[in-house]
XYZ file of C-alpha atoms in Angstrom:
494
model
C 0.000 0.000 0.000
C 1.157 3.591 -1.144
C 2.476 5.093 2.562
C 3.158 9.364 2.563
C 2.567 11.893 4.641
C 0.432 14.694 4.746
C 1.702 17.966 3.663
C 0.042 21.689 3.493
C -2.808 20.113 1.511
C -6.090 20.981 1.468
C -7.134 18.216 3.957
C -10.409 16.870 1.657
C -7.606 15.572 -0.487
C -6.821 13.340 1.832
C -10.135 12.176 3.316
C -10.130 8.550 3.273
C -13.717 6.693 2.203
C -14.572 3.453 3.964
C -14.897 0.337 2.441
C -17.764 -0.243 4.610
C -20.022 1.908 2.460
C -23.319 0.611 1.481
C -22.484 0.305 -2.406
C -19.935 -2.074 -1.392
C -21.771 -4.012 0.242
C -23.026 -7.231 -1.457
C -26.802 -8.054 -1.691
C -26.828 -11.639 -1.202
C -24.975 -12.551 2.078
C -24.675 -15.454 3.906
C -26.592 -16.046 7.006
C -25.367 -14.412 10.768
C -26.065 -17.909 11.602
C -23.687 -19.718 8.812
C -21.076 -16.822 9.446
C -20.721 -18.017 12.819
C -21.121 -21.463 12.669
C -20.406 -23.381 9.326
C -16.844 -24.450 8.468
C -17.167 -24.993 5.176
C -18.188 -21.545 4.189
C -15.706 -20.215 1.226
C -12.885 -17.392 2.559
C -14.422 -15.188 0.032
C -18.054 -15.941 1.678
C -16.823 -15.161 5.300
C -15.271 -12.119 3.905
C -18.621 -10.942 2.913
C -20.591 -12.003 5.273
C -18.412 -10.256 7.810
C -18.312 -6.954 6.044
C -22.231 -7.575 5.784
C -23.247 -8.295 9.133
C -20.840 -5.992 10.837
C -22.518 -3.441 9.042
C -26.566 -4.273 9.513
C -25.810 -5.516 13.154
C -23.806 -2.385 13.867
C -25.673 0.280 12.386
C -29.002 -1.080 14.344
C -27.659 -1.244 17.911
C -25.511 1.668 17.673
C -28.594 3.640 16.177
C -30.594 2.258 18.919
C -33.050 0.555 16.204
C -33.875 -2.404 18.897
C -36.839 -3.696 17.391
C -35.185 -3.475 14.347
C -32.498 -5.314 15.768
C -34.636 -7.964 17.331
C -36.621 -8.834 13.908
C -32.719 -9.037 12.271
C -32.354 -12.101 14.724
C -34.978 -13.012 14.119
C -34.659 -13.675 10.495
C -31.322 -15.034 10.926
C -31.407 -17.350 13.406
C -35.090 -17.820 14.028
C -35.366 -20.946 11.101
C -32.643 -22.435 13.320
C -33.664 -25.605 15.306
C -32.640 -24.441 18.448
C -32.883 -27.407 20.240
C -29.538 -28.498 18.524
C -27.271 -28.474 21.649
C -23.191 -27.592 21.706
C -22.656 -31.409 21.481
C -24.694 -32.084 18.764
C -23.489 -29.350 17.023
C -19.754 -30.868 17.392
C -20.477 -33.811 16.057
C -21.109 -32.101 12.532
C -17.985 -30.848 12.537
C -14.245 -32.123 11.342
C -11.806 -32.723 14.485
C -9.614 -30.093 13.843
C -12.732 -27.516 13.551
C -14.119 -29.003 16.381
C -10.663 -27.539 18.070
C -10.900 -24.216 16.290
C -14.208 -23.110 16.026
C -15.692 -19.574 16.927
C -17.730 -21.756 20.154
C -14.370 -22.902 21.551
C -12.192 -19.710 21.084
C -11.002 -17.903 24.034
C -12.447 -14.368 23.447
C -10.468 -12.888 26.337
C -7.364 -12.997 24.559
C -8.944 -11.704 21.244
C -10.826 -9.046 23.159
C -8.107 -8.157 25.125
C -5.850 -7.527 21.854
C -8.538 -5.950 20.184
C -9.496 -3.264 23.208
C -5.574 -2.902 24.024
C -5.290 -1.825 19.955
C -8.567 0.970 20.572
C -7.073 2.604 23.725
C -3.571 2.612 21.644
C -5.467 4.339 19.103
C -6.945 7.002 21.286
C -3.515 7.505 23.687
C -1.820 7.915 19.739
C -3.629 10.928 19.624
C -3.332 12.644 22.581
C 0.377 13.296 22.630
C 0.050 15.169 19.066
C -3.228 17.289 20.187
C -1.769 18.120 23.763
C 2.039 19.024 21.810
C 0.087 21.133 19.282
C -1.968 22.860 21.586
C 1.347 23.393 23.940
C 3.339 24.525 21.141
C 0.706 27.703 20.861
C 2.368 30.961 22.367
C 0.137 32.215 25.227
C -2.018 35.062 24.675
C -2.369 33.964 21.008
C -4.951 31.716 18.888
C -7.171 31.591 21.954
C -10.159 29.836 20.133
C -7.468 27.133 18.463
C -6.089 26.353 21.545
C -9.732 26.234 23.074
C -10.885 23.655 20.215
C -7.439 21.731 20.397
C -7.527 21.496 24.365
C -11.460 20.318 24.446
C -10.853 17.200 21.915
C -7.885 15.846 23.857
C -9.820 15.810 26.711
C -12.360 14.171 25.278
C -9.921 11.411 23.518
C -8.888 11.180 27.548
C -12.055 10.304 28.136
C -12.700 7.823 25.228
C -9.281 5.782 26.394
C -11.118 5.469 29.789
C -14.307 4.078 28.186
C -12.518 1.848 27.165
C -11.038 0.362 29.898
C -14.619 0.218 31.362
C -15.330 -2.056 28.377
C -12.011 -4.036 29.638
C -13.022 -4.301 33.049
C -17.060 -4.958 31.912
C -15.406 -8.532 30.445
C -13.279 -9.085 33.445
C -10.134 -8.039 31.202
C -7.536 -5.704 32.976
C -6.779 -2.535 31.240
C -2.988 -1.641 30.513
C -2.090 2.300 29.634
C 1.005 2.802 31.669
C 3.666 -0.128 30.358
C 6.096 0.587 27.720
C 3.881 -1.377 25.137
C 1.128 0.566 25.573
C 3.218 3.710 24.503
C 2.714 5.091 21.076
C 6.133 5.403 18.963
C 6.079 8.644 16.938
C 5.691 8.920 13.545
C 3.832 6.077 13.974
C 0.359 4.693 11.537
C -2.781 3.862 13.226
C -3.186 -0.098 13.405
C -5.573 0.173 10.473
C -5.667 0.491 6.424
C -4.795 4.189 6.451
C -1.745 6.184 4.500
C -1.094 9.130 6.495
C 1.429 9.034 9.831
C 0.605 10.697 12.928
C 3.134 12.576 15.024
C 4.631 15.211 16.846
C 4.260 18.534 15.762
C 3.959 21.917 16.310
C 0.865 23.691 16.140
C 0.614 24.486 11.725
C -1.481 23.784 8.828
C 0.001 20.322 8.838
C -0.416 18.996 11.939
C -4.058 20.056 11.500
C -4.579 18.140 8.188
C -3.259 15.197 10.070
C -5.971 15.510 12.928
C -8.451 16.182 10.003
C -7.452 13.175 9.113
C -8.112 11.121 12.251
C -10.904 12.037 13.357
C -12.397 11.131 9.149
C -15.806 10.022 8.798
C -16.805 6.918 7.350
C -20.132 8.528 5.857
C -19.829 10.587 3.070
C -22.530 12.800 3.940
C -23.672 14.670 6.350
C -26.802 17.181 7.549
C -25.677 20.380 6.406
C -26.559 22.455 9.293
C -29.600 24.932 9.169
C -29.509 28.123 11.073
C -32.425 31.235 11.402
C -29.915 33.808 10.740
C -27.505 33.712 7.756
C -25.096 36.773 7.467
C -25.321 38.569 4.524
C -21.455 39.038 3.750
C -19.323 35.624 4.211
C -15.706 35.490 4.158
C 1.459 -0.464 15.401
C -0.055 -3.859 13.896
C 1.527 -5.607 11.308
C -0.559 -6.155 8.442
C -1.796 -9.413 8.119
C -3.769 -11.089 5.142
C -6.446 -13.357 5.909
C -5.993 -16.944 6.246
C -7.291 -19.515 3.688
C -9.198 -21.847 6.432
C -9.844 -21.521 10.033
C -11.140 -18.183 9.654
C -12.428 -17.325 13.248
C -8.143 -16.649 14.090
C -7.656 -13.418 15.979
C -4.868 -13.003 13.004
C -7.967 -13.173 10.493
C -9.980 -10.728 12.444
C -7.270 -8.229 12.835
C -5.931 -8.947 9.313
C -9.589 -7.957 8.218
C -9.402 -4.580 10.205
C -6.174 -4.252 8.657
C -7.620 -4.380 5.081
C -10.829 -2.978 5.708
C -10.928 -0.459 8.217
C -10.324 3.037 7.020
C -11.384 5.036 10.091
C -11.405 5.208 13.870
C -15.426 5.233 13.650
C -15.124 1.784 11.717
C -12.475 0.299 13.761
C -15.039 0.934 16.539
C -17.766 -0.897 14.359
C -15.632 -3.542 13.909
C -15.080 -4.082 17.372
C -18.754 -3.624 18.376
C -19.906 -6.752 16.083
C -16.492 -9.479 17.554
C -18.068 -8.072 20.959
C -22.007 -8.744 20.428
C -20.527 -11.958 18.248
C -18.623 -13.504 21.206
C -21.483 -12.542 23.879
C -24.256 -14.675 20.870
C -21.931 -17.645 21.619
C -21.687 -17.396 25.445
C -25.469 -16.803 25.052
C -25.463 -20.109 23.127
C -23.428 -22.383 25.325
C -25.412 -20.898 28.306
C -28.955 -21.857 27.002
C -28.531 -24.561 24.281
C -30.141 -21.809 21.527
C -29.090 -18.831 19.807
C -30.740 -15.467 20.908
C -33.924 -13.854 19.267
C -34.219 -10.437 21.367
C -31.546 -7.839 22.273
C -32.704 -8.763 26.105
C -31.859 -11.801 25.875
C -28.043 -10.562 24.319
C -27.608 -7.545 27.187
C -26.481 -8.846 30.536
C -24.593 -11.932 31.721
C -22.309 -13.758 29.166
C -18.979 -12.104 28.911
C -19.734 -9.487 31.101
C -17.754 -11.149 34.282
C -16.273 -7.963 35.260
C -15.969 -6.478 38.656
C -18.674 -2.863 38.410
C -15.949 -1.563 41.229
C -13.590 -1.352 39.057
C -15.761 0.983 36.676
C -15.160 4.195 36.715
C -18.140 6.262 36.814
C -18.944 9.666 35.914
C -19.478 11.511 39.397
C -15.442 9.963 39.581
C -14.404 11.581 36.314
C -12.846 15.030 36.792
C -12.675 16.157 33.138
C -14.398 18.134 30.939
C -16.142 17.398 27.651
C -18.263 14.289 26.831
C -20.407 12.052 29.189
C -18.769 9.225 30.660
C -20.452 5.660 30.676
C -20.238 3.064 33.302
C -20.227 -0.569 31.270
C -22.250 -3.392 33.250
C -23.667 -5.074 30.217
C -24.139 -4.944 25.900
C -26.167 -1.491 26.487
C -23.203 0.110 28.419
C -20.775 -0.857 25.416
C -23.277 0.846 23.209
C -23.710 3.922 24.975
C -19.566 3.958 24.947
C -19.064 3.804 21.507
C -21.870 6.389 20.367
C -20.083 8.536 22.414
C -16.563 8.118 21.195
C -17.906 7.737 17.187
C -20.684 10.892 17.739
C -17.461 13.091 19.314
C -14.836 11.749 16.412
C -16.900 12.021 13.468
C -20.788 13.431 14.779
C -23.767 12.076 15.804
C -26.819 10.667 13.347
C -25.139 12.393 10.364
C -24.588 15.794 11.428
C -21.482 17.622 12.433
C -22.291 17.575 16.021
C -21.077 15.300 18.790
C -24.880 14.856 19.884
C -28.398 15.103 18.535
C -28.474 18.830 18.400
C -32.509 18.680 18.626
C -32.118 17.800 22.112
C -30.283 20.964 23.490
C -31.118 24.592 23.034
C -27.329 25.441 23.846
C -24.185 24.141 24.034
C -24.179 21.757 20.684
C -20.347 21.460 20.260
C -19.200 19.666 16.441
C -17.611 16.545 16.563
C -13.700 16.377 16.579
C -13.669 16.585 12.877
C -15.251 19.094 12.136
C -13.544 21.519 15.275
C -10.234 21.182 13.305
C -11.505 22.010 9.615
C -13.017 24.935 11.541
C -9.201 25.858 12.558
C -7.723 24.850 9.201
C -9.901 26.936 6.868
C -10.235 29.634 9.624
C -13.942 29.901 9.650
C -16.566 28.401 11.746
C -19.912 26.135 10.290
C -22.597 28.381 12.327
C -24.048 30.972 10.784
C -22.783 29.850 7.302
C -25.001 29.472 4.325
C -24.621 25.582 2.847
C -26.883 25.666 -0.086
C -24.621 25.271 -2.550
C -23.082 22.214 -1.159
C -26.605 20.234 -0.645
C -28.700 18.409 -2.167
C -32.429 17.687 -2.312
C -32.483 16.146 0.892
C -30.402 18.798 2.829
C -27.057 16.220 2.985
C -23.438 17.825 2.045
C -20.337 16.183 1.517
C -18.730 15.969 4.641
C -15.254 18.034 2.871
C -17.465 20.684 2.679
C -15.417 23.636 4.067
C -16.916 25.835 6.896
C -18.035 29.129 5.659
C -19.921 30.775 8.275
C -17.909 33.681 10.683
C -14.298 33.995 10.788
C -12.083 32.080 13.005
C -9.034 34.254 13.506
C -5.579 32.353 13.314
C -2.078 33.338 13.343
C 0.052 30.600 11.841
C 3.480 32.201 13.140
C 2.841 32.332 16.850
C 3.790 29.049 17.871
C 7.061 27.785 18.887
C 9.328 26.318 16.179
C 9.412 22.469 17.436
C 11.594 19.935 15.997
C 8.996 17.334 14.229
C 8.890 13.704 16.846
C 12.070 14.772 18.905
C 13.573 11.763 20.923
C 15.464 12.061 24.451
C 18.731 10.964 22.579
C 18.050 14.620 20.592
C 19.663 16.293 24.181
C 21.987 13.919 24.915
C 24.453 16.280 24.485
C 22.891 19.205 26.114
C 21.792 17.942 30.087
C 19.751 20.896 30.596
C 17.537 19.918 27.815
C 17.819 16.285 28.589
C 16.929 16.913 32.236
C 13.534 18.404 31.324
C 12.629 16.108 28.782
C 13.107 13.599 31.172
C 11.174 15.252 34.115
C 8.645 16.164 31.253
C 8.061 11.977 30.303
C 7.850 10.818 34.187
C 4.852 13.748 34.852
C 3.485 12.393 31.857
C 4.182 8.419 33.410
C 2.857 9.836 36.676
C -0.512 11.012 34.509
C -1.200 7.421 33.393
C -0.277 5.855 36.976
C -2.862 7.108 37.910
C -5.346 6.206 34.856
C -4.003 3.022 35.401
C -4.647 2.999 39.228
C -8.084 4.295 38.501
C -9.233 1.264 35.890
C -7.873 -1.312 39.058
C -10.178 -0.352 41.169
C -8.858 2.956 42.714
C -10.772 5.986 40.950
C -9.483 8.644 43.493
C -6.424 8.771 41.922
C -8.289 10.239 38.761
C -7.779 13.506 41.180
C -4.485 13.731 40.434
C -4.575 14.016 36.359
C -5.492 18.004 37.054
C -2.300 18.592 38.551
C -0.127 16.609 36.628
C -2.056 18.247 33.154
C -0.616 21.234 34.414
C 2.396 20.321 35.036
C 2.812 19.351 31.763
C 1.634 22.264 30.181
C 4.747 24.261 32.177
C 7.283 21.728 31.263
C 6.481 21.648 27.464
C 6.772 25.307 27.168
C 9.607 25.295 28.961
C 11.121 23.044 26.440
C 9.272 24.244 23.536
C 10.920 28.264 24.304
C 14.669 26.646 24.013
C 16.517 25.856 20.426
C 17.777 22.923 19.795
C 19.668 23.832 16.860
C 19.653 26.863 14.178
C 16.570 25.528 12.650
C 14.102 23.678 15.717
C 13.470 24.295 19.140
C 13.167 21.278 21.515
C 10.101 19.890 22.584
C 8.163 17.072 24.428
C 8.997 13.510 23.380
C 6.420 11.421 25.240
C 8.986 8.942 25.579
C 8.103 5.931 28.614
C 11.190 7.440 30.843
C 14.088 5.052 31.171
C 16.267 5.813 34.744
């Protein structure tokens, strides 16, 4: 696959379109039901049926369609005789499938690979937001470093989510070993062609979160306002396997091939997770589920709810934080991260903006094209970009008031510096080292929080702070005649 990196392009050049769009998805499909269960489906087949049902299942639950959802089962496994038991069921099957089958795999260890990759993916992006926002000189581009500050929060937040999900299937989070470090310039474990990294605060480094935070939809709402202005202005890729198809190396190799976005890495997820809790359904009852009550609780939700952490225990701003105690606590965490990356029920927003007066805030998105094209989307006029039924492109460009922006006034950081870039100065290398372990100290106590200690979630205040102070003071020295020095987010070494 072609691999460059994103220069001062406009960033809809670079929007990447998801192969789970609906034209590519094929008509005729196998059954849920034969997806999960027959071994001698073709490798093409699964393929399809997995990009299929990932899809319908997916876009019903996560669009809270339950009825919907329930008459899906229905029509996939209701013809089903139900009364064929786990034994039974073995005995149609070859010895080594028998072995290898989606009924006898352990899903902690997939899960736990699969959840460990999403909170990579959302701790990959809060070093670059929090060093572009830092790299801002004070008293300058106060709404950019407003809109930059509020997402990284809010990908704090996500990272946490997901360590409720973790601890919901009796899986202990990890965000504080040297594995669960990102390694900058680094790709996000999916089919993407852009790097993410370390930069200071420019055009580029906000094409790069454009391209993030991408949508997998197309379209999008164009937003309608009463008052228009007159005057504008870390995975290896892996193919997939010719047999034995239910292999956590086919199910990442398929994210690896398929998955274009954050949003559909998190669809992805969703269906192995309502997939593995079908089977634990099955083995419990001897049938395969018909209703989504019958799905919700029990299963592979084992986890200890004290080691949740719960809003009223969550000291940051931005977003609503879910408790996970069961299948609708999984759903309520990823509309939350997908509606705040890439909107909510196709519009720009990071929630149903019917159901607030004030306060709608755009998903992460669309906050950074407001930054890159210097403009916000209220108050602009869309009709150009729609069509009949009020959609836009999602590249449409904000044109509503102007978002002032100063390119210059941020500090001239060396792109991804590394502690072995001050070696050879120890003032430098002293505070990039006292810079990583307040950062380490940050995600102690993250990590103390997911085992069962949320108090500690007190401390990430002081030790954002502290970070804030240390990066500047980094940031404000040169390095050489070119680059100043900045943060390296390195795990520290002693």
């Amino acid at each position: 696959m072609r691999q460059r990196l994103i220069n001062k392009a406009e960033p809809e050049q670079i929007l990447l379109k998801g192969s789970f769009d609906k034209n590519t998805l094929v008509e005729e499909a196998i059954s849920l039901h034969s997806l999960l269960f027959d071994t001698k489906i073709s490798r093409e087949d699964w393929l399809e049926g997995l990009k299929y049902h990932s899809k319908t299942l997916t876009n019903l639950l996560l669009n809270n369609q339950i009825t919907e959802f329930n008459d899906y089962l229905n029509s996939q496994f209701g013809s089903v005789l139900q009364e064929i038991s786990i034994e039974k069921l073995d005995t149609k099957m070859t010895p080594s499938s028998k072995k290898s089958g989606l009924e006898n795999m352990n899903y902690r260890s997939v899960l736990q690979d699969l959840l460990q990759t999403a909170i990579l993916i959302e701790h990959s992006t809060i070093p670059p937001y929090l060093t572009a926002l830092y790299s801002i000189k004070d008293g300058t581009n106060l709404l950019a470093s407003q809109i930059i500050r509020s997402v990284a929060v809010e990908e704090m937040l996500h990272m946490i989510m997901v360590c409720n999900v973790m601890n919901a299937v009796n899986i202990q989070p990890s965000v504080n070993k040297p594995q669960n470090y990102p390694t900058y310039p680094m790709k996000l474990p999916m089919n993407v062609d852009f790097f993410v990294g370390l930069e200071t605060f420019s055009t580029n480094s906000i094409a790069t979160f454009i391209a993030i935070e991408s949508p997998s939809s197309p379209l999008v709402n164009a937003p309608v306002y009463d008052h228009i202005e007159e005057n504008q202005s870390l995975i290896k890729s892996a193919s997939v396997e010719e047999n034995n198809f239910w292999t956590l190396e086919n199910m990442k190799g398929f994210i690896m091939e398929n998955v274009h976005t954050i949003g559909e890495y998190y669809d992805v997820l969703f269906f192995y997770i309502v997939v593995f809790q079908i089977i634990a359904y099955y083995k419990a009852n001897g049938k395969l589920p018909q209703t989504f009550e019958e799905l919700n609780t029990g299963g592979i939700f084992t986890g200890n709810p004290a080691k949740q952490i719960r809003p009223e225990q969550y000291y940051g701003s931005g977003g609503k934080l879910h408790a996970v105690e069961a299948l609708s606590g999984v759903i309520a965490v990823f509309q939350e991260i997908k509606g705040q990356g890439e909107g909510a029920d196709d519009t720009i927003f990071d929630v149903d903006p019917s159901q607030f007066e004030e306060g709608m805030e755009l998903a992460h998105y669309f906050r950074f094209k407001e930054i890159f094209h210097e403009h916000y989307y209220l108050d602009g006029n869309y009709k150009p970009f729609m069509d009949e039924n009020g959609m836009m492109p999602v590249t449409t460009p904000p044109v509503g008031k102007a978002l002032p922006v100063d390119w210059n006034a941020a500090y001239p950081m060396k792109p991804n510096p590394k502690m072995a870039d001050y070696q050879s100065n120890p003032q430098l290398y002293a505070q990039g080292k006292a810079f990583n372990q307040t950062y380490k100290n940050l995600l102690d106590a993250i990590q103390a929080a997911v085992e069962g200690d949320a108090k500690e979630l007190e401390k990430s205040i002081m030790y954002m702070y502290a970070l804030k102070e240390q990066a500047i003071g980094l940031m404000s020295q040169p390095l050489d005649s070119q680059y100043n020095a900045g943060p390296t987010f390195e795990y520290p070494t002693t």
